[in-house]
PDB file of C-alpha atoms and ligand atoms in Angstrom:
ATOM      1  CA  MET A 182      -3.564 -25.950   1.764  1.00  0.00           C
ATOM      2  CA  GLU A 183      -0.895 -23.497   0.956  1.00  0.00           C
ATOM      3  CA  ALA A 184       2.801 -23.498   2.436  1.00  0.00           C
ATOM      4  CA  GLN A 185       2.643 -20.692   3.822  1.00  0.00           C
ATOM      5  CA  HIS A 186      -0.748 -21.342   5.171  1.00  0.00           C
ATOM      6  CA  ARG A 187       0.670 -24.383   6.504  1.00  0.00           C
ATOM      7  CA  GLU A 188       4.221 -22.416   7.806  1.00  0.00           C
ATOM      8  CA  ASP A 189       1.507 -19.567   9.858  1.00  0.00           C
ATOM      9  CA  LEU A 190      -0.675 -22.235  11.303  1.00  0.00           C
ATOM     10  CA  ALA A 191       2.587 -24.301  13.103  1.00  0.00           C
ATOM     11  CA  LEU A 192       3.815 -20.719  14.072  1.00  0.00           C
ATOM     12  CA  ALA A 193       0.897 -19.509  15.661  1.00  0.00           C
ATOM     13  CA  GLU A 194       0.810 -23.053  17.521  1.00  0.00           C
ATOM     14  CA  ARG A 195       4.265 -23.104  18.657  1.00  0.00           C
ATOM     15  CA  LEU A 196       3.541 -19.085  19.553  1.00  0.00           C
ATOM     16  CA  ALA A 197       0.006 -20.194  21.663  1.00  0.00           C
ATOM     17  CA  ALA A 198       3.211 -22.723  24.168  1.00  0.00           C
ATOM     18  CA  GLY A 199       4.547 -19.854  24.877  1.00  0.00           C
ATOM     19  CA  ASP A 200       8.389 -20.638  21.987  1.00  0.00           C
ATOM     20  CA  GLU A 201      10.658 -18.195  22.966  1.00  0.00           C
ATOM     21  CA  ALA A 202      12.170 -18.646  19.187  1.00  0.00           C
ATOM     22  CA  ALA A 203       8.977 -18.755  17.290  1.00  0.00           C
ATOM     23  CA  ALA A 204       8.477 -15.420  18.657  1.00  0.00           C
ATOM     24  CA  THR A 205      11.871 -14.533  17.240  1.00  0.00           C
ATOM     25  CA  GLU A 206      11.012 -15.624  14.727  1.00  0.00           C
ATOM     26  CA  LEU A 207       7.935 -13.765  14.302  1.00  0.00           C
ATOM     27  CA  PHE A 208       9.463 -11.191  14.737  1.00  0.00           C
ATOM     28  CA  ARG A 209      12.583 -11.803  12.724  1.00  0.00           C
ATOM     29  CA  ARG A 210      10.306 -12.233   9.492  1.00  0.00           C
ATOM     30  CA  LEU A 211       7.603  -9.072  10.168  1.00  0.00           C
ATOM     31  CA  SER A 212       9.222  -6.218  12.380  1.00  0.00           C
ATOM     32  CA  GLY A 213      11.086  -4.632   9.796  1.00  0.00           C
ATOM     33  CA  GLU A 214       8.325  -4.273   7.791  1.00  0.00           C
ATOM     34  CA  MET A 215       5.130  -3.523   9.978  1.00  0.00           C
ATOM     35  CA  PHE A 216       7.393  -0.886  11.494  1.00  0.00           C
ATOM     36  CA  GLY A 217       8.064   0.964   7.869  1.00  0.00           C
ATOM     37  CA  TYR A 218       4.106   0.561   7.797  1.00  0.00           C
ATOM     38  CA  ALA A 219       3.507   2.570  11.559  1.00  0.00           C
ATOM     39  CA  ARG A 220       6.195   5.167  10.180  1.00  0.00           C
ATOM     40  CA  LYS A 221       4.418   5.304   7.265  1.00  0.00           C
ATOM     41  CA  MET A 222       0.446   6.124   9.122  1.00  0.00           C
ATOM     42  CA  VAL A 223       2.916   8.126  12.293  1.00  0.00           C
ATOM     43  CA  ALA A 224       5.829   9.685  11.030  1.00  0.00           C
ATOM     44  CA  ASP A 225       7.025  10.638  14.788  1.00  0.00           C
ATOM     45  CA  PRO A 226       9.385   8.014  14.287  1.00  0.00           C
ATOM     46  CA  VAL A 227       9.756   7.335  18.588  1.00  0.00           C
ATOM     47  CA  LEU A 228       5.646   6.498  18.204  1.00  0.00           C
ATOM     48  CA  ALA A 229       5.622   4.492  14.980  1.00  0.00           C
ATOM     49  CA  GLU A 230       8.541   2.158  17.143  1.00  0.00           C
ATOM     50  CA  ASP A 231       5.888   2.748  20.518  1.00  0.00           C
ATOM     51  CA  VAL A 232       2.990   1.599  18.474  1.00  0.00           C
ATOM     52  CA  LEU A 233       4.944  -1.359  16.528  1.00  0.00           C
ATOM     53  CA  GLN A 234       5.433  -3.246  20.000  1.00  0.00           C
ATOM     54  CA  GLU A 235       1.293  -2.452  21.006  1.00  0.00           C
ATOM     55  CA  ALA A 236       0.927  -4.458  18.301  1.00  0.00           C
ATOM     56  CA  MET A 237       3.740  -7.405  18.329  1.00  0.00           C
ATOM     57  CA  LEU A 238       3.135  -7.749  22.068  1.00  0.00           C
ATOM     58  CA  GLY A 239      -1.115  -7.474  21.257  1.00  0.00           C
ATOM     59  CA  MET A 240       0.236 -10.579  18.275  1.00  0.00           C
ATOM     60  CA  LEU A 241       1.004 -12.340  20.928  1.00  0.00           C
ATOM     61  CA  LYS A 242      -1.181 -12.009  23.215  1.00  0.00           C
ATOM     62  CA  SER A 243      -3.749 -12.477  21.273  1.00  0.00           C
ATOM     63  CA  ILE A 244      -1.722 -16.254  19.869  1.00  0.00           C
ATOM     64  CA  GLY A 245      -4.657 -17.715  20.105  1.00  0.00           C
ATOM     65  CA  LYS A 246      -7.446 -16.612  18.344  1.00  0.00           C
ATOM     66  CA  TYR A 247      -5.459 -16.473  14.608  1.00  0.00           C
ATOM     67  CA  ASP A 248      -7.327 -18.619  13.250  1.00  0.00           C
ATOM     68  CA  GLY A 249      -5.472 -19.378   9.672  1.00  0.00           C
ATOM     69  CA  ARG A 250      -8.020 -17.396   7.580  1.00  0.00           C
ATOM     70  CA  VAL A 251      -5.433 -15.540   6.524  1.00  0.00           C
ATOM     71  CA  SER A 252      -1.836 -14.796   6.211  1.00  0.00           C
ATOM     72  CA  LEU A 253       0.080 -13.610  10.851  1.00  0.00           C
ATOM     73  CA  ARG A 254       1.082 -11.306   8.369  1.00  0.00           C
ATOM     74  CA  ALA A 255      -2.135  -9.699   7.425  1.00  0.00           C
ATOM     75  CA  TRP A 256      -3.649 -10.890  10.563  1.00  0.00           C
ATOM     76  CA  GLY A 257      -0.664  -8.491  12.559  1.00  0.00           C
ATOM     77  CA  TYR A 258      -1.416  -5.745  10.466  1.00  0.00           C
ATOM     78  CA  GLY A 259      -4.942  -6.491  10.745  1.00  0.00           C
ATOM     79  CA  ILE A 260      -4.107  -5.372  15.507  1.00  0.00           C
ATOM     80  CA  LEU A 261      -1.513  -2.947  13.955  1.00  0.00           C
ATOM     81  CA  ARG A 262      -3.301  -0.681  11.985  1.00  0.00           C
ATOM     82  CA  HIS A 263      -5.944  -0.430  15.262  1.00  0.00           C
ATOM     83  CA  LYS A 264      -2.725   0.385  17.615  1.00  0.00           C
ATOM     84  CA  VAL A 265      -2.150   3.024  14.968  1.00  0.00           C
ATOM     85  CA  VAL A 266      -5.580   5.031  15.415  1.00  0.00           C
ATOM     86  CA  ASP A 267      -5.623   4.595  18.686  1.00  0.00           C
ATOM     87  CA  ALA A 268      -2.508   6.362  19.146  1.00  0.00           C
ATOM     88  CA  GLN A 269      -3.322   8.988  16.580  1.00  0.00           C
ATOM     89  CA  ARG A 270      -6.302   9.793  18.381  1.00  0.00           C
ATOM     90  CA  LYS A 271      -4.114   9.290  21.604  1.00  0.00           C
ATOM     91  CA  ARG A 272      -2.567  12.205  20.256  1.00  0.00           C
ATOM     92  CA  GLY A 273      -5.919  14.052  19.317  1.00  0.00           C
ATOM     93  CA  ARG A 274      -5.375  12.985  15.385  1.00  0.00           C
ATOM     94  CA  GLU A 275      -8.329  11.857  13.877  1.00  0.00           C
ATOM     95  CA  PRO A 276      -7.052  10.115  10.744  1.00  0.00           C
ATOM     96  CA  ILE A 277      -8.493  11.649   8.319  1.00  0.00           C
ATOM     97  CA  VAL A 278     -10.413   9.743   6.101  1.00  0.00           C
ATOM     98  CA  SER A 279     -10.958  10.473   2.026  1.00  0.00           C
ATOM     99  CA  GLY A 280     -14.268   9.045   0.011  1.00  0.00           C
ATOM    100  CA  ALA A 281     -14.802   9.725  -3.982  1.00  0.00           C
ATOM    101  CA  ASP A 282     -14.460  12.751  -5.301  1.00  0.00           C
ATOM    102  CA  PRO A 283     -14.239  12.904  -9.371  1.00  0.00           C
ATOM    103  CA  GLU A 284     -12.908  15.989  -8.548  1.00  0.00           C
ATOM    104  CA  ALA A 285      -9.338  13.687  -8.523  1.00  0.00           C
ATOM    105  CA  ASP A 286      -9.408  12.548 -11.754  1.00  0.00           C
ATOM    106  CA  ASP A 287      -6.868  13.589 -14.553  1.00  0.00           C
ATOM    107  CA  TYR A 288      -8.993  14.031 -17.394  1.00  0.00           C
ATOM    108  CA  ARG A 289     -12.373  16.036 -17.619  1.00  0.00           C
ATOM    109  CA  GLY A 290     -16.216  14.926 -17.820  1.00  0.00           C
ATOM    110  CA  ASP A 291     -16.040  15.353 -21.591  1.00  0.00           C
ATOM    111  CA  GLY A 292     -12.963  12.625 -21.260  1.00  0.00           C
ATOM    112  CA  HIS A 293     -10.638  15.138 -22.512  1.00  0.00           C
ATOM    113  CA  TRP A 294      -7.041  14.890 -20.489  1.00  0.00           C
ATOM    114  CA  LYS A 295      -7.381  18.151 -17.816  1.00  0.00           C
ATOM    115  CA  ASP A 296      -5.399  21.187 -18.458  1.00  0.00           C
ATOM    116  CA  GLY A 297      -2.131  20.653 -16.446  1.00  0.00           C
ATOM    117  CA  VAL A 298      -1.642  16.677 -17.285  1.00  0.00           C
ATOM    118  CA  THR A 299       1.195  16.755 -18.997  1.00  0.00           C
ATOM    119  CA  LEU A 300       1.759  12.787 -19.433  1.00  0.00           C
ATOM    120  CA  GLU A 301       5.935  13.359 -20.495  1.00  0.00           C
ATOM    121  CA  PRO A 302       7.679  10.418 -18.917  1.00  0.00           C
ATOM    122  CA  TRP A 303       9.589  11.099 -15.365  1.00  0.00           C
ATOM    123  CA  ASN A 304      13.083  12.333 -15.456  1.00  0.00           C
ATOM    124  CA  GLU A 305      15.389   9.497 -15.254  1.00  0.00           C
ATOM    125  CA  LYS A 306      17.615  10.807 -12.810  1.00  0.00           C
ATOM    126  CA  ALA A 307      15.292  12.554 -10.241  1.00  0.00           C
ATOM    127  CA  GLU A 308      14.756  11.378  -7.186  1.00  0.00           C
ATOM    128  CA  VAL A 309      11.874   9.171  -7.828  1.00  0.00           C
ATOM    129  CA  VAL A 310      11.549   7.500  -4.128  1.00  0.00           C
ATOM    130  CA  ASP A 311      11.904  10.404  -2.537  1.00  0.00           C
ATOM    131  CA  VAL A 312       9.472  12.217  -3.990  1.00  0.00           C
ATOM    132  CA  VAL A 313       6.677   9.084  -4.090  1.00  0.00           C
ATOM    133  CA  ARG A 314       7.440   8.827  -0.904  1.00  0.00           C
ATOM    134  CA  LYS A 315       6.786  12.742   0.017  1.00  0.00           C
ATOM    135  CA  CYS A 316       3.597  12.497  -2.245  1.00  0.00           C
ATOM    136  CA  MET A 317       2.224   8.837  -0.311  1.00  0.00           C
ATOM    137  CA  ASP A 318       2.832  11.034   3.201  1.00  0.00           C
ATOM    138  CA  ALA A 319       0.396  14.352   1.943  1.00  0.00           C
ATOM    139  CA  LEU A 320      -1.946  11.395   1.548  1.00  0.00           C
ATOM    140  CA  PRO A 321      -5.250  10.856   3.057  1.00  0.00           C
ATOM    141  CA  HIS A 322      -5.203   7.963   6.140  1.00  0.00           C
ATOM    142  CA  ASN A 323      -6.805   5.283   4.426  1.00  0.00           C
ATOM    143  CA  GLN A 324      -5.079   5.993   0.725  1.00  0.00           C
ATOM    144  CA  ARG A 325      -2.124   6.217   2.482  1.00  0.00           C
ATOM    145  CA  GLU A 326      -2.606   2.914   3.874  1.00  0.00           C
ATOM    146  CA  ALA A 327      -4.282   0.843   1.086  1.00  0.00           C
ATOM    147  CA  LEU A 328      -1.321   1.741  -1.440  1.00  0.00           C
ATOM    148  CA  PHE A 329       0.967   0.854   0.911  1.00  0.00           C
ATOM    149  CA  LEU A 330       0.167  -2.169   2.024  1.00  0.00           C
ATOM    150  CA  ARG A 331      -1.080  -3.720  -1.849  1.00  0.00           C
ATOM    151  CA  ALA A 332       1.574  -2.798  -3.003  1.00  0.00           C
ATOM    152  CA  LEU A 333       4.101  -4.437  -0.136  1.00  0.00           C
ATOM    153  CA  ASP A 334       5.967  -8.487  -1.868  1.00  0.00           C
ATOM    154  CA  GLY A 335       3.031 -10.627  -1.748  1.00  0.00           C
ATOM    155  CA  MET A 336       0.343  -9.243   0.146  1.00  0.00           C
ATOM    156  CA  PRO A 337      -2.795 -10.906  -2.196  1.00  0.00           C
ATOM    157  CA  ALA A 338      -5.425  -7.721  -2.780  1.00  0.00           C
ATOM    158  CA  LYS A 339      -8.062 -10.527  -1.363  1.00  0.00           C
ATOM    159  CA  GLU A 340      -6.304 -10.217   2.072  1.00  0.00           C
ATOM    160  CA  VAL A 341      -5.642  -6.106   2.320  1.00  0.00           C
ATOM    161  CA  ALA A 342      -8.982  -5.858   1.450  1.00  0.00           C
ATOM    162  CA  VAL A 343     -10.021  -8.150   4.697  1.00  0.00           C
ATOM    163  CA  VAL A 344      -7.062  -6.786   6.541  1.00  0.00           C
ATOM    164  CA  LEU A 345      -8.629  -3.036   5.761  1.00  0.00           C
ATOM    165  CA  GLU A 346     -11.954  -3.876   6.683  1.00  0.00           C
ATOM    166  CA  MET A 347     -13.900  -2.539   3.589  1.00  0.00           C
ATOM    167  CA  SER A 348     -14.687  -4.643  -0.181  1.00  0.00           C
ATOM    168  CA  TYR A 349     -12.205  -5.437  -2.505  1.00  0.00           C
ATOM    169  CA  ALA A 350     -14.424  -3.665  -4.910  1.00  0.00           C
ATOM    170  CA  ASN A 351     -14.162  -0.213  -2.529  1.00  0.00           C
ATOM    171  CA  LEU A 352     -10.173  -1.382  -2.063  1.00  0.00           C
ATOM    172  CA  ARG A 353     -10.148  -1.184  -6.121  1.00  0.00           C
ATOM    173  CA  GLN A 354     -11.561   2.668  -5.628  1.00  0.00           C
ATOM    174  CA  VAL A 355      -8.996   3.524  -2.344  1.00  0.00           C
ATOM    175  CA  LEU A 356      -5.980   2.515  -4.761  1.00  0.00           C
ATOM    176  CA  HIS A 357      -7.373   3.990  -7.892  1.00  0.00           C
ATOM    177  CA  ARG A 358      -7.695   7.579  -5.707  1.00  0.00           C
ATOM    178  CA  ALA A 359      -4.485   7.088  -4.123  1.00  0.00           C
ATOM    179  CA  ARG A 360      -1.942   6.000  -7.350  1.00  0.00           C
ATOM    180  CA  GLN A 361      -3.687   9.140  -9.688  1.00  0.00           C
ATOM    181  CA  ALA A 362      -3.562  11.419  -6.817  1.00  0.00           C
ATOM    182  CA  VAL A 363       0.228  10.355  -5.067  1.00  0.00           C
ATOM    183  CA  ARG A 364       1.109  10.348  -9.734  1.00  0.00           C
ATOM    184  CA  ARG A 365      -0.323  13.746  -9.789  1.00  0.00           C
ATOM    185  CA  CYS A 366       1.920  14.931  -7.143  1.00  0.00           C
ATOM    186  CA  ALA A 367       5.259  13.465  -8.133  1.00  0.00           C
ATOM    187  CA  ASP A 368       4.670  14.792 -11.473  1.00  0.00           C
ATOM    188  CA  GLN A 369       5.131  18.489 -10.401  1.00  0.00           C
ATOM    189  CA  ALA A 370       7.767  17.323  -9.176  1.00  0.00           C
ATOM    190  CA  LEU A 371       9.518  14.690 -11.890  1.00  0.00           C
ATOM    191  CA  GLY A 372       8.337  15.984 -14.913  1.00  0.00           C
ATOM    192  CA  PRO A 373       8.594  18.940 -17.533  1.00  0.00           C
ATOM    193  CA  GLN A 374       7.340  21.457 -15.672  1.00  0.00           C
ATOM    194  CA  ALA A 375       8.644  20.476 -12.084  1.00  0.00           C
ATOM    195  CA  THR A 376      10.207  23.552 -10.356  1.00  0.00           C
ATOM    196  CA  GLU A 377      13.780  23.880  -8.888  1.00  0.00           C
ATOM    197  CA  GLU A 378      12.434  23.250  -4.764  1.00  0.00           C
ATOM    198  CA  TRP A 379      12.062  19.524  -4.924  1.00  0.00           C
ATOM    199  CA  SER A 380      15.576  19.318  -5.397  1.00  0.00           C
TER     200      SER A 380
ATOM    201  CA  MET B  23     -19.928  -3.921 -29.363  1.00  0.00           C
ATOM    202  CA  VAL B  24     -19.419  -3.180 -25.748  1.00  0.00           C
ATOM    203  CA  MET B  25     -15.803  -3.456 -25.428  1.00  0.00           C
ATOM    204  CA  SER B  26     -15.723  -0.216 -28.593  1.00  0.00           C
ATOM    205  CA  LYS B  27     -15.096   1.471 -25.727  1.00  0.00           C
ATOM    206  CA  PHE B  28     -10.648   0.751 -25.761  1.00  0.00           C
ATOM    207  CA  GLU B  29     -10.850   1.191 -29.595  1.00  0.00           C
ATOM    208  CA  CYS B  30      -7.437   2.485 -30.877  1.00  0.00           C
ATOM    209  CA  PRO B  31      -7.733   5.983 -31.220  1.00  0.00           C
ATOM    210  CA  GLU B  32      -6.561   8.341 -34.402  1.00  0.00           C
ATOM    211  CA  SER B  33      -2.677   8.530 -33.570  1.00  0.00           C
ATOM    212  CA  GLY B  34      -1.121  11.983 -32.239  1.00  0.00           C
ATOM    213  CA  ASP B  35      -4.304  13.096 -30.754  1.00  0.00           C
ATOM    214  CA  PRO B  36      -3.649  14.802 -26.989  1.00  0.00           C
ATOM    215  CA  LEU B  37      -7.349  15.142 -26.812  1.00  0.00           C
ATOM    216  CA  MET B  38      -8.927  11.316 -27.528  1.00  0.00           C
ATOM    217  CA  PRO B  39     -11.560  11.064 -25.224  1.00  0.00           C
ATOM    218  CA  SER B  40     -11.162   6.842 -25.655  1.00  0.00           C
ATOM    219  CA  CYS B  41      -8.064   7.951 -23.068  1.00  0.00           C
ATOM    220  CA  HIS B  42     -10.548   8.646 -20.200  1.00  0.00           C
ATOM    221  CA  LEU B  43     -11.679   4.769 -20.270  1.00  0.00           C
ATOM    222  CA  VAL B  44      -8.270   3.710 -20.192  1.00  0.00           C
ATOM    223  CA  ALA B  45      -6.991   5.725 -17.326  1.00  0.00           C
ATOM    224  CA  ASP B  46     -10.540   4.907 -15.462  1.00  0.00           C
ATOM    225  CA  THR B  47      -9.302   1.173 -16.478  1.00  0.00           C
ATOM    226  CA  LEU B  48      -5.792   1.311 -15.997  1.00  0.00           C
ATOM    227  CA  SER B  49      -5.503   0.251 -11.651  1.00  0.00           C
ATOM    228  CA  ASP B  50      -8.429  -2.844 -12.635  1.00  0.00           C
ATOM    229  CA  TYR B  51      -5.427  -3.533 -15.037  1.00  0.00           C
ATOM    230  CA  LEU B  52      -2.489  -3.584 -12.824  1.00  0.00           C
ATOM    231  CA  GLU B  53      -4.979  -5.740 -10.755  1.00  0.00           C
ATOM    232  CA  GLU B  54      -5.727  -8.287 -12.704  1.00  0.00           C
ATOM    233  CA  GLN B  55      -9.763  -7.895 -13.051  1.00  0.00           C
ATOM    234  CA  LEU B  56     -10.010  -6.899 -16.034  1.00  0.00           C
ATOM    235  CA  SER B  57     -11.565  -9.470 -18.391  1.00  0.00           C
ATOM    236  CA  ASP B  58      -8.956 -11.742 -21.079  1.00  0.00           C
ATOM    237  CA  ALA B  59     -11.172  -9.146 -23.936  1.00  0.00           C
ATOM    238  CA  ASP B  60     -10.560  -6.088 -22.255  1.00  0.00           C
ATOM    239  CA  ARG B  61      -7.231  -6.508 -21.169  1.00  0.00           C
ATOM    240  CA  MET B  62      -5.654  -6.836 -24.976  1.00  0.00           C
ATOM    241  CA  LEU B  63      -8.068  -4.407 -25.970  1.00  0.00           C
ATOM    242  CA  LEU B  64      -6.598  -2.417 -23.259  1.00  0.00           C
ATOM    243  CA  GLU B  65      -3.632  -3.186 -24.507  1.00  0.00           C
ATOM    244  CA  GLU B  66      -4.206  -2.694 -28.384  1.00  0.00           C
ATOM    245  CA  HIS B  67      -4.662   1.089 -27.145  1.00  0.00           C
ATOM    246  CA  LEU B  68      -1.376   1.293 -25.138  1.00  0.00           C
ATOM    247  CA  ARG B  69       0.420   0.328 -27.707  1.00  0.00           C
ATOM    248  CA  ALA B  70      -1.220   3.068 -30.118  1.00  0.00           C
ATOM    249  CA  CYS B  71      -1.349   5.470 -27.167  1.00  0.00           C
ATOM    250  CA  GLY B  72       1.844   6.884 -26.001  1.00  0.00           C
ATOM    251  CA  LEU B  73       0.021   9.053 -23.370  1.00  0.00           C
ATOM    252  CA  CYS B  74      -1.550   6.309 -22.523  1.00  0.00           C
ATOM    253  CA  MET B  75       1.560   4.231 -22.157  1.00  0.00           C
ATOM    254  CA  VAL B  76       3.940   7.046 -19.662  1.00  0.00           C
ATOM    255  CA  TYR B  77       0.603   7.383 -17.576  1.00  0.00           C
ATOM    256  CA  LEU B  78       0.725   3.811 -16.906  1.00  0.00           C
ATOM    257  CA  ASP B  79       4.747   3.748 -16.645  1.00  0.00           C
ATOM    258  CA  GLN B  80       4.299   6.778 -13.990  1.00  0.00           C
ATOM    259  CA  PHE B  81       1.221   3.823 -12.051  1.00  0.00           C
ATOM    260  CA  ARG B  82       3.816   1.434 -11.839  1.00  0.00           C
ATOM    261  CA  ALA B  83       6.870   3.393 -10.661  1.00  0.00           C
ATOM    262  CA  VAL B  84       4.192   4.863  -7.861  1.00  0.00           C
ATOM    263  CA  TYR B  85       2.914   1.341  -7.614  1.00  0.00           C
ATOM    264  CA  ARG B  86       6.719   0.156  -6.821  1.00  0.00           C
ATOM    265  CA  VAL B  87       7.903   2.816  -4.521  1.00  0.00           C
ATOM    266  CA  ALA B  88       5.260   2.502  -2.515  1.00  0.00           C
ATOM    267  CA  GLY B  89       5.494  -0.544  -0.531  1.00  0.00           C
ATOM    268  CA  GLN B  90       8.887  -0.098  -0.246  1.00  0.00           C
ATOM    269  CA  VAL B  91      10.268  -0.425   3.017  1.00  0.00           C
ATOM    270  CA  ASP B  92      13.690   1.430   4.274  1.00  0.00           C
ATOM    271  CA  CYS B  93      15.503  -0.490   6.597  1.00  0.00           C
ATOM    272  CA  SER B  94      17.918   2.236   7.685  1.00  0.00           C
ATOM    273  CA  GLU B  95      15.053   3.992   8.630  1.00  0.00           C
ATOM    274  CA  LEU B  96      15.086   1.570  11.594  1.00  0.00           C
ATOM    275  CA  PRO B  97      16.014   3.095  15.190  1.00  0.00           C
ATOM    276  CA  ASP B  98      18.856   1.821  16.353  1.00  0.00           C
ATOM    277  CA  ASP B  99      17.457   0.157  19.802  1.00  0.00           C
ATOM    278  CA  PHE B 100      14.747  -1.616  17.694  1.00  0.00           C
ATOM    279  CA  GLU B 101      16.091  -4.821  18.185  1.00  0.00           C
ATOM    280  CA  GLU B 102      16.907  -4.296  21.828  1.00  0.00           C
ATOM    281  CA  VAL B 103      13.089  -2.893  21.793  1.00  0.00           C
ATOM    282  CA  MET B 104      11.883  -5.963  20.475  1.00  0.00           C
ATOM    283  CA  GLY B 105      13.624  -8.317  22.293  1.00  0.00           C
ATOM    284  CA  ALA B 106      11.758  -6.483  25.314  1.00  0.00           C
ATOM    285  CA  VAL B 107       8.629  -6.934  24.034  1.00  0.00           C
ATOM    286  CA  ILE B 108       9.320 -11.183  23.986  1.00  0.00           C
ATOM    287  CA  ARG B 109      10.333 -10.810  27.184  1.00  0.00           C
ATOM    288  CA  ARG B 110       7.712  -8.542  28.311  1.00  0.00           C
ATOM    289  CA  TRP B 111       5.289 -10.746  27.087  1.00  0.00           C
ATOM    290  CA  GLN B 112       6.827 -13.889  28.529  1.00  0.00           C
ATOM    291  CA  ALA B 113       7.236 -12.687  32.106  1.00  0.00           C
ATOM    292  CA  ASP B 114       3.272 -11.441  31.897  1.00  0.00           C
ATOM    293  CA  ARG B 115       2.329 -15.349  30.466  1.00  0.00           C
ATOM    294  CA  GLN B 116       4.102 -16.691  33.735  1.00  0.00           C
ATOM    295  CA  ALA B 117       2.068 -14.483  35.491  1.00  0.00           C
ATOM    296  CA  ASP B 118      -0.850 -15.952  34.169  1.00  0.00           C
ATOM    297  CA  GLY B 119       0.458 -18.984  35.615  1.00  0.00           C
ATOM    298  CA  LYS B 120       0.241 -20.311  32.024  1.00  0.00           C
ATOM    299  CA  GLU B 121       4.080 -21.437  33.013  1.00  0.00           C
TER     300      GLU B 121
HETATM  301 ZN1   ZN C 663      -4.812   6.516 -24.100  1.00  0.00          ZN
END
């Protein structure tokens, strides 16, 4: 058993016993990062904080159900993502989920790069971080959450697939679509044909 | 040979057809899901093909930024609110007779 895994089970046991220090430790480890997720998934920071509170309380209350099959962190994201969807539905917003779309590819059926795919290095000085973030915000719900979770430091792909309740093969598809879409979007701001409107 | 899909392209031709196979495989490359043989062929293509190399660099940049959490975005009352969640949990436990 990996050290992290043992640590997770020990922490869960303390939480099940009502240990307040364990709860503080759990929150210190996960709440900031999980707020980052909530913030990416719901634009409103107040709503993001509400949703996170619900999720953290949900984790504490259902800790008895944690079985250690995935990390505590992945388990927590599983709870959080459902809270996010619930909150959006309450506001009358159905999460937009995209499927496979051949139009999303950067090359044509004959294998040549599509017109407009310039493939020149991005301007180093440009605000890559800001631009990529804005482009991520425009992704469909399922692509955005997959890309965020997969890019999180130290979250193994197989765990991300469990959190998202999809097969690993399916996750790879979703990730590929997401990376293509963000790359293309960011290229419009950072590539050689970038317009002023971004800066 | 099956692996010929990654054959090294003629240098400088921006429309080399094999690039789309590379582009389609880059996610699996980043996910370390390619066989050793496929990975080596892909890397060989990347060395010869500046376009695919740029494409890969841009994928990597997207990836680097995508998982970043900006702590300066945390609300001012964040710690307080999280502390309140813990207190609520403890109160609920007491009400349920667990303490
Ligand atoms: Zn190429």
